[in-house]
Short mmCIF file of N, CA and C in Angstrom, two decimals:
data_model
loop_
_atom_site.label_atom_id
_atom_site.label_comp_id
_atom_site.label_asym_id
_atom_site.label_seq_id
_atom_site.Cartn_x
_atom_site.Cartn_y
_atom_site.Cartn_z
N MET A 1138 3.42 0.26 -2.16
CA MET A 1138 2.95 0.39 -1.08
C MET A 1138 2.52 -0.87 -0.15
N PHE A 1139 1.53 -1.36 -1.08
CA PHE A 1139 0.95 -3.09 -0.08
C PHE A 1139 2.33 -3.55 -0.43
N PHE A 1140 3.21 -3.66 -1.04
CA PHE A 1140 4.13 -4.69 -1.39
C PHE A 1140 5.44 -4.67 -0.26
N LYS A 1141 5.89 -5.61 0.55
CA LYS A 1141 6.91 -5.32 1.34
C LYS A 1141 7.97 -5.66 1.10
N THR A 1142 8.88 -6.07 0.70
CA THR A 1142 10.22 -6.42 -0.19
C THR A 1142 11.15 -7.09 1.52
N ASP A 1143 11.01 -8.37 1.26
CA ASP A 1143 12.38 -8.90 2.02
C ASP A 1143 13.57 -8.43 1.76
N VAL A 1144 14.16 -7.45 1.84
CA VAL A 1144 15.41 -6.87 1.29
C VAL A 1144 16.45 -8.05 1.95
N LYS A 1145 16.11 -9.18 3.21
CA LYS A 1145 17.40 -10.15 2.92
C LYS A 1145 16.76 -11.28 2.28
N LYS A 1146 16.28 -11.36 1.61
CA LYS A 1146 15.60 -12.47 1.11
C LYS A 1146 15.46 -12.31 -0.57
N GLY A 1147 15.37 -11.63 -0.76
CA GLY A 1147 15.63 -10.57 -2.47
C GLY A 1147 13.96 -10.00 -2.73
N PRO A 1148 14.19 -9.58 -3.61
CA PRO A 1148 12.93 -8.70 -4.37
C PRO A 1148 11.98 -10.06 -4.77
N LYS A 1149 11.81 -11.11 -4.51
CA LYS A 1149 10.91 -12.20 -5.15
C LYS A 1149 9.95 -12.80 -3.37
N PHE A 1150 10.68 -12.10 -2.62
CA PHE A 1150 9.69 -12.27 -1.00
C PHE A 1150 9.53 -11.38 -1.07
N THR A 1151 7.84 -11.69 0.65
CA THR A 1151 7.84 -10.40 0.70
C THR A 1151 7.90 -10.64 2.92
N TRP A 1152 8.22 -9.79 3.91
CA TRP A 1152 8.18 -9.80 4.68
C TRP A 1152 6.77 -9.89 5.40
N SER A 1153 5.88 -9.51 4.67
CA SER A 1153 4.42 -10.14 5.56
C SER A 1153 3.68 -11.39 5.03
N GLY A 1154 2.44 -11.86 6.02
CA GLY A 1154 1.75 -12.98 5.47
C GLY A 1154 0.95 -13.12 4.29
N HIS A 1155 0.89 -12.09 4.14
CA HIS A 1155 0.05 -11.97 2.35
C HIS A 1155 1.07 -10.55 1.54
N GLY A 1156 0.63 -10.90 -0.07
CA GLY A 1156 1.50 -9.96 -0.58
C GLY A 1156 0.98 -8.86 -0.77
N VAL A 1157 -1.16 -8.85 0.12
CA VAL A 1157 -1.24 -7.01 0.03
C VAL A 1157 -1.63 -7.08 1.66
N ASP A 1158 -1.50 -6.40 1.98
CA ASP A 1158 -2.79 -6.44 3.66
C ASP A 1158 -1.94 -4.76 3.78
N VAL A 1159 -2.51 -4.42 5.23
CA VAL A 1159 -2.33 -3.43 5.37
C VAL A 1159 -0.62 -3.30 7.03
N THR A 1160 0.09 -4.23 7.03
CA THR A 1160 1.25 -3.85 7.96
C THR A 1160 2.27 -2.46 7.74
N SER A 1161 1.97 -1.85 6.22
CA SER A 1161 2.47 -0.64 6.46
C SER A 1161 2.00 0.47 7.36
N ILE A 1162 0.97 -0.14 8.05
CA ILE A 1162 0.07 1.41 8.85
C ILE A 1162 0.10 0.29 10.38
N TYR A 1163 0.03 -0.73 10.60
CA TYR A 1163 -0.54 -1.35 12.02
C TYR A 1163 1.26 -1.93 12.22
N GLY A 1164 1.92 -2.12 12.14
CA GLY A 1164 3.25 -3.10 12.00
C GLY A 1164 3.22 -4.09 11.26
N ARG A 1165 4.52 -5.26 11.32
CA ARG A 1165 4.43 -6.24 10.81
C ARG A 1165 4.07 -7.10 12.21
N ASN A 1166 4.85 -7.03 13.15
CA ASN A 1166 3.45 -7.99 14.04
C ASN A 1166 3.38 -7.27 15.20
N VAL A 1167 2.95 -8.15 16.30
CA VAL A 1167 1.92 -7.65 18.03
C VAL A 1167 3.03 -6.22 17.75
N GLN A 1168 4.09 -6.52 18.33
CA GLN A 1168 4.86 -5.95 18.89
C GLN A 1168 5.00 -4.85 18.51
N GLU A 1169 5.17 -4.15 17.46
CA GLU A 1169 5.12 -2.73 17.01
C GLU A 1169 3.97 -2.70 17.08
N GLU A 1170 2.39 -3.58 16.72
CA GLU A 1170 1.28 -2.86 16.55
C GLU A 1170 1.16 -2.42 17.83
N ASN A 1171 1.55 -3.58 18.91
CA ASN A 1171 1.35 -2.40 20.12
C ASN A 1171 1.86 -1.11 20.66
N LEU A 1172 3.36 -1.01 19.62
CA LEU A 1172 4.40 0.24 20.17
C LEU A 1172 3.21 1.57 19.75
N LEU A 1173 2.57 1.34 17.90
CA LEU A 1173 2.59 2.17 17.22
C LEU A 1173 0.16 2.55 17.76
N ARG A 1174 0.05 1.68 19.20
CA ARG A 1174 -1.41 1.87 19.48
C ARG A 1174 -1.32 3.08 20.30
N SER A 1175 -2.48 3.65 20.86
CA SER A 1175 -2.40 4.31 21.86
C SER A 1175 -3.50 4.01 22.54
N PHE A 1176 -3.56 2.64 22.57
CA PHE A 1176 -4.77 2.29 23.61
C PHE A 1176 -5.80 2.90 24.48
N ASP A 1177 -6.54 3.96 23.31
CA ASP A 1177 -6.91 5.11 23.66
C ASP A 1177 -8.21 4.47 22.79
N SER A 1178 -9.11 4.26 23.06
CA SER A 1178 -10.17 4.38 21.89
C SER A 1178 -10.21 3.58 20.85
N GLY A 1179 -9.00 2.62 20.72
CA GLY A 1179 -9.13 2.29 18.97
C GLY A 1179 -8.52 3.51 18.19
N LYS A 1180 -7.11 4.57 18.62
CA LYS A 1180 -6.59 5.04 17.69
C LYS A 1180 -5.21 4.95 18.00
N LEU A 1181 -4.15 4.90 17.37
CA LEU A 1181 -2.80 5.22 16.85
C LEU A 1181 -2.39 6.41 17.32
N LYS A 1182 -0.86 5.64 17.61
CA LYS A 1182 -0.24 6.93 19.15
C LYS A 1182 0.21 8.48 17.29
N MET A 1183 0.03 9.26 17.76
CA MET A 1183 -0.06 10.76 17.42
C MET A 1183 0.76 11.45 18.12
N GLN A 1184 1.74 12.60 17.50
CA GLN A 1184 2.06 13.95 17.87
C GLN A 1184 1.44 15.34 17.11
N THR A 1185 1.55 15.88 18.33
CA THR A 1185 1.15 17.58 17.04
C THR A 1185 2.30 18.63 17.10
N ILE A 1186 2.69 18.57 15.39
CA ILE A 1186 3.88 19.46 15.20
C ILE A 1186 3.30 20.99 14.56
N ASN A 1187 3.58 21.93 14.95
CA ASN A 1187 3.42 22.77 13.99
C ASN A 1187 1.33 23.33 14.07
N GLY A 1188 0.40 22.24 14.92
CA GLY A 1188 -1.07 21.71 14.81
C GLY A 1188 -1.58 21.59 14.49
N GLU A 1189 -0.08 20.28 13.58
CA GLU A 1189 -1.10 19.39 12.79
C GLU A 1189 -0.25 17.65 13.41
N GLU A 1190 -1.37 17.09 13.39
CA GLU A 1190 -1.18 15.25 13.65
C GLU A 1190 0.31 14.52 12.47
N TYR A 1191 1.26 14.55 13.12
CA TYR A 1191 2.06 13.41 12.45
C TYR A 1191 2.49 11.71 13.42
N PRO A 1192 2.78 10.86 12.91
CA PRO A 1192 3.35 9.82 13.32
C PRO A 1192 4.73 10.16 14.68
N MET A 1193 4.71 9.56 15.56
CA MET A 1193 5.93 9.44 16.57
C MET A 1193 6.87 9.58 16.25
N PHE A 1194 7.96 9.83 17.10
CA PHE A 1194 9.85 10.06 16.76
C PHE A 1194 10.11 8.21 16.96
N THR A 1195 10.69 7.83 16.10
CA THR A 1195 11.25 6.80 16.65
C THR A 1195 11.73 6.54 17.97
N LYS A 1196 12.28 7.94 18.20
CA LYS A 1196 12.96 8.02 20.05
C LYS A 1196 11.54 7.59 20.97
N ASP A 1197 10.65 8.53 20.52
CA ASP A 1197 9.61 8.07 22.09
C ASP A 1197 8.96 6.60 20.94
N VAL A 1198 8.60 5.86 19.92
CA VAL A 1198 8.35 4.69 19.52
C VAL A 1198 9.30 3.85 18.73
N PRO A 1199 10.18 2.85 20.06
CA PRO A 1199 10.93 2.25 19.34
C PRO A 1199 11.00 1.05 18.33
N ILE A 1200 10.55 1.69 17.10
CA ILE A 1200 10.36 0.72 16.09
C ILE A 1200 11.71 0.39 14.75
N THR A 1201 11.88 -0.05 15.13
CA THR A 1201 13.08 -0.19 13.68
C THR A 1201 12.83 -0.18 12.14
N MET A 1202 13.29 1.22 11.90
CA MET A 1202 13.55 2.41 10.80
C MET A 1202 14.63 2.03 9.97
N GLY A 1203 14.47 1.91 8.44
CA GLY A 1203 15.45 2.19 7.73
C GLY A 1203 16.20 3.58 7.62
N TYR A 1204 16.11 4.46 8.69
CA TYR A 1204 16.77 5.11 7.99
C TYR A 1204 18.21 5.32 8.38
N PRO A 1205 19.34 6.17 7.30
CA PRO A 1205 20.81 6.33 7.62
C PRO A 1205 20.89 7.25 8.66
N PRO A 1206 22.34 6.60 9.19
CA PRO A 1206 22.99 6.73 11.04
C PRO A 1206 22.83 8.28 10.81
N ASN A 1207 22.88 9.49 9.28
CA ASN A 1207 23.16 10.53 9.61
C ASN A 1207 21.51 10.84 9.77
N HIS A 1208 20.71 10.69 9.79
CA HIS A 1208 19.06 11.14 9.05
C HIS A 1208 18.82 11.93 11.08
N PRO A 1209 18.67 12.63 10.97
CA PRO A 1209 18.37 13.59 11.75
C PRO A 1209 17.02 13.53 12.66
N ASP A 1210 16.82 12.86 14.13
CA ASP A 1210 16.02 12.71 14.73
C ASP A 1210 14.54 13.17 15.07
N THR A 1211 14.84 14.27 14.95
CA THR A 1211 13.45 15.38 14.37
C THR A 1211 12.93 15.19 13.03
N LEU A 1212 13.62 13.77 12.08
CA LEU A 1212 12.68 13.56 11.14
C LEU A 1212 12.85 11.98 11.00
N LYS A 1213 12.65 11.34 12.02
CA LYS A 1213 12.68 9.58 12.13
C LYS A 1213 11.48 9.23 12.58
N PHE A 1214 10.37 8.68 11.82
CA PHE A 1214 8.99 8.97 12.29
C PHE A 1214 9.00 7.71 12.37
N ALA A 1215 8.05 6.81 13.57
CA ALA A 1215 8.42 5.77 13.82
C ALA A 1215 6.95 5.26 13.05
N MET A 1216 6.72 4.20 12.25
CA MET A 1216 5.75 3.84 11.13
C MET A 1216 6.03 1.51 11.33
N GLY A 1217 4.55 1.23 10.66
CA GLY A 1217 4.58 0.02 10.20
C GLY A 1217 5.60 -0.73 9.57
N HIS A 1218 5.59 0.60 7.92
CA HIS A 1218 7.03 -0.34 7.07
C HIS A 1218 7.95 0.89 7.68
N PRO A 1219 9.65 0.07 7.80
CA PRO A 1219 10.52 0.43 7.79
C PRO A 1219 11.34 1.61 6.75
N PHE A 1220 11.15 1.16 5.10
CA PHE A 1220 10.76 2.14 4.35
C PHE A 1220 10.55 3.76 4.18
N TYR A 1221 8.96 3.68 4.87
CA TYR A 1221 8.14 4.64 4.28
C TYR A 1221 8.89 6.14 5.02
N GLY A 1222 9.34 6.46 6.02
CA GLY A 1222 10.17 8.03 6.42
C GLY A 1222 11.14 8.35 5.19
N LEU A 1223 11.44 7.66 4.45
CA LEU A 1223 12.54 7.91 3.52
C LEU A 1223 11.77 8.43 2.03
N MET A 1224 10.71 8.20 1.89
CA MET A 1224 9.47 8.17 0.49
C MET A 1224 8.67 9.15 1.19
N PRO A 1225 9.15 10.37 0.22
CA PRO A 1225 8.65 11.34 0.45
C PRO A 1225 6.69 11.22 0.81
N GLY A 1226 6.05 10.64 -0.77
CA GLY A 1226 5.02 10.18 -0.96
C GLY A 1226 3.95 9.42 0.17
N LEU A 1227 5.41 8.58 -0.24
CA LEU A 1227 4.41 7.24 1.05
C LEU A 1227 4.26 7.67 2.45
N PHE A 1228 4.62 8.45 2.66
CA PHE A 1228 5.26 9.63 4.35
C PHE A 1228 3.92 9.89 4.49
N LEU A 1229 3.43 10.01 3.15
CA LEU A 1229 2.12 11.28 3.09
C LEU A 1229 0.92 10.56 3.30
N TYR A 1230 1.19 10.06 2.86
CA TYR A 1230 -0.04 8.83 2.53
C TYR A 1230 -0.43 7.74 3.35
N LYS A 1231 0.47 7.90 4.09
CA LYS A 1231 0.74 6.95 5.40
C LYS A 1231 0.45 7.80 7.03
N THR A 1232 -0.02 9.14 7.02
CA THR A 1232 0.03 10.31 7.72
C THR A 1232 -0.83 10.20 7.86
N ILE A 1233 -1.59 10.72 5.87
CA ILE A 1233 -3.02 10.67 6.18
C ILE A 1233 -4.01 9.63 6.53
N TRP A 1234 -3.52 8.36 6.68
CA TRP A 1234 -4.08 7.02 6.63
C TRP A 1234 -4.17 7.02 8.37
N MET A 1235 -3.15 7.18 8.54
CA MET A 1235 -3.07 7.35 10.55
C MET A 1235 -4.14 8.74 10.77
N ARG A 1236 -3.89 9.62 10.17
CA ARG A 1236 -5.24 10.74 10.85
C ARG A 1236 -6.69 9.89 10.98
N GLU A 1237 -6.61 10.14 9.14
CA GLU A 1237 -8.04 9.23 9.17
C GLU A 1237 -8.42 8.08 9.74
N HIS A 1238 -7.85 7.24 10.19
CA HIS A 1238 -7.92 6.22 11.48
C HIS A 1238 -8.46 6.72 13.02
N ASN A 1239 -7.94 7.58 13.24
CA ASN A 1239 -8.21 8.27 14.30
C ASN A 1239 -8.89 9.28 14.35
N ARG A 1240 -9.79 9.62 13.39
CA ARG A 1240 -11.08 10.79 13.69
C ARG A 1240 -11.88 9.47 13.14
N TYR A 1241 -11.68 8.81 12.75
CA TYR A 1241 -12.97 7.32 12.37
C TYR A 1241 -13.41 6.76 13.55
N HIS A 1242 -12.16 6.88 14.43
CA HIS A 1242 -12.62 6.17 15.93
C HIS A 1242 -13.06 7.26 16.58
N GLU A 1243 -12.34 8.68 16.68
CA GLU A 1243 -13.12 9.86 17.35
C GLU A 1243 -14.43 9.94 17.01
N THR A 1244 -14.85 9.81 16.35
CA THR A 1244 -16.27 9.99 15.58
C THR A 1244 -17.19 8.87 16.09
N GLY A 1245 -17.01 8.17 16.22
CA GLY A 1245 -17.83 6.80 16.25
C GLY A 1245 -18.14 5.98 15.23
N MET A 1246 -17.35 6.36 14.10
CA MET A 1246 -17.68 5.71 12.89
C MET A 1246 -17.52 4.36 12.43
N MET A 1247 -16.25 3.82 13.54
CA MET A 1247 -15.81 2.59 13.25
C MET A 1247 -16.84 1.96 14.22
N ARG A 1248 -16.46 2.16 15.28
CA ARG A 1248 -17.88 1.86 16.26
C ARG A 1248 -19.39 1.84 15.75
N ASP A 1249 -19.87 2.51 14.65
CA ASP A 1249 -20.98 2.28 14.15
C ASP A 1249 -21.39 1.08 12.98
N PHE A 1250 -19.66 1.70 12.29
CA PHE A 1250 -19.93 0.38 11.01
C PHE A 1250 -19.78 -1.00 11.68
N PHE A 1251 -19.33 -1.72 12.91
CA PHE A 1251 -19.07 -2.78 12.87
C PHE A 1251 -20.54 -3.04 13.38
N ARG A 1252 -21.15 -2.26 14.67
CA ARG A 1252 -22.75 -2.42 15.08
C ARG A 1252 -23.59 -2.54 14.03
N GLN A 1253 -23.33 -2.53 13.08
CA GLN A 1253 -24.01 -2.90 11.22
C GLN A 1253 -24.05 -3.94 11.30
N GLY A 1254 -22.43 -5.20 11.61
CA GLY A 1254 -22.78 -6.14 10.69
C GLY A 1254 -21.56 -6.34 9.60
N ASN A 1255 -21.49 -4.83 9.67
CA ASN A 1255 -19.96 -5.26 8.34
C ASN A 1255 -18.60 -5.77 8.65
N LEU A 1256 -17.17 -5.82 7.73
CA LEU A 1256 -16.55 -6.84 7.61
C LEU A 1256 -15.34 -5.96 7.18
N LEU A 1257 -14.41 -6.14 7.22
CA LEU A 1257 -13.62 -5.57 6.06
C LEU A 1257 -12.96 -5.92 5.24
N PHE A 1258 -13.52 -7.33 5.62
CA PHE A 1258 -12.51 -8.28 4.72
C PHE A 1258 -13.83 -9.25 3.94
#
């Protein structure tokens, strides 16, 4: 999940600055990060489908993903990693992570976490 192989350079290379990080959630660069964020209380953009929260579609958040050309638009989700939409387990994990990220911000838990002087790294 955390290791992002650069398919153009080969399996020994990653497209992130580190071998392990959270770009799979927040995007590979500042442009993608800004596209994925709602800029509302620190939350990520989400959409409601059948009463549940899911990542936005790529038609609404124009991030380059690894979907095949014939993949239906209603199944093209915008995520920080270009292949997560093609792998059901990773899609599930990413969706849960995004929901929890937003829940922490909605409840004020992130504000309290940083107010206490905690660091993520």
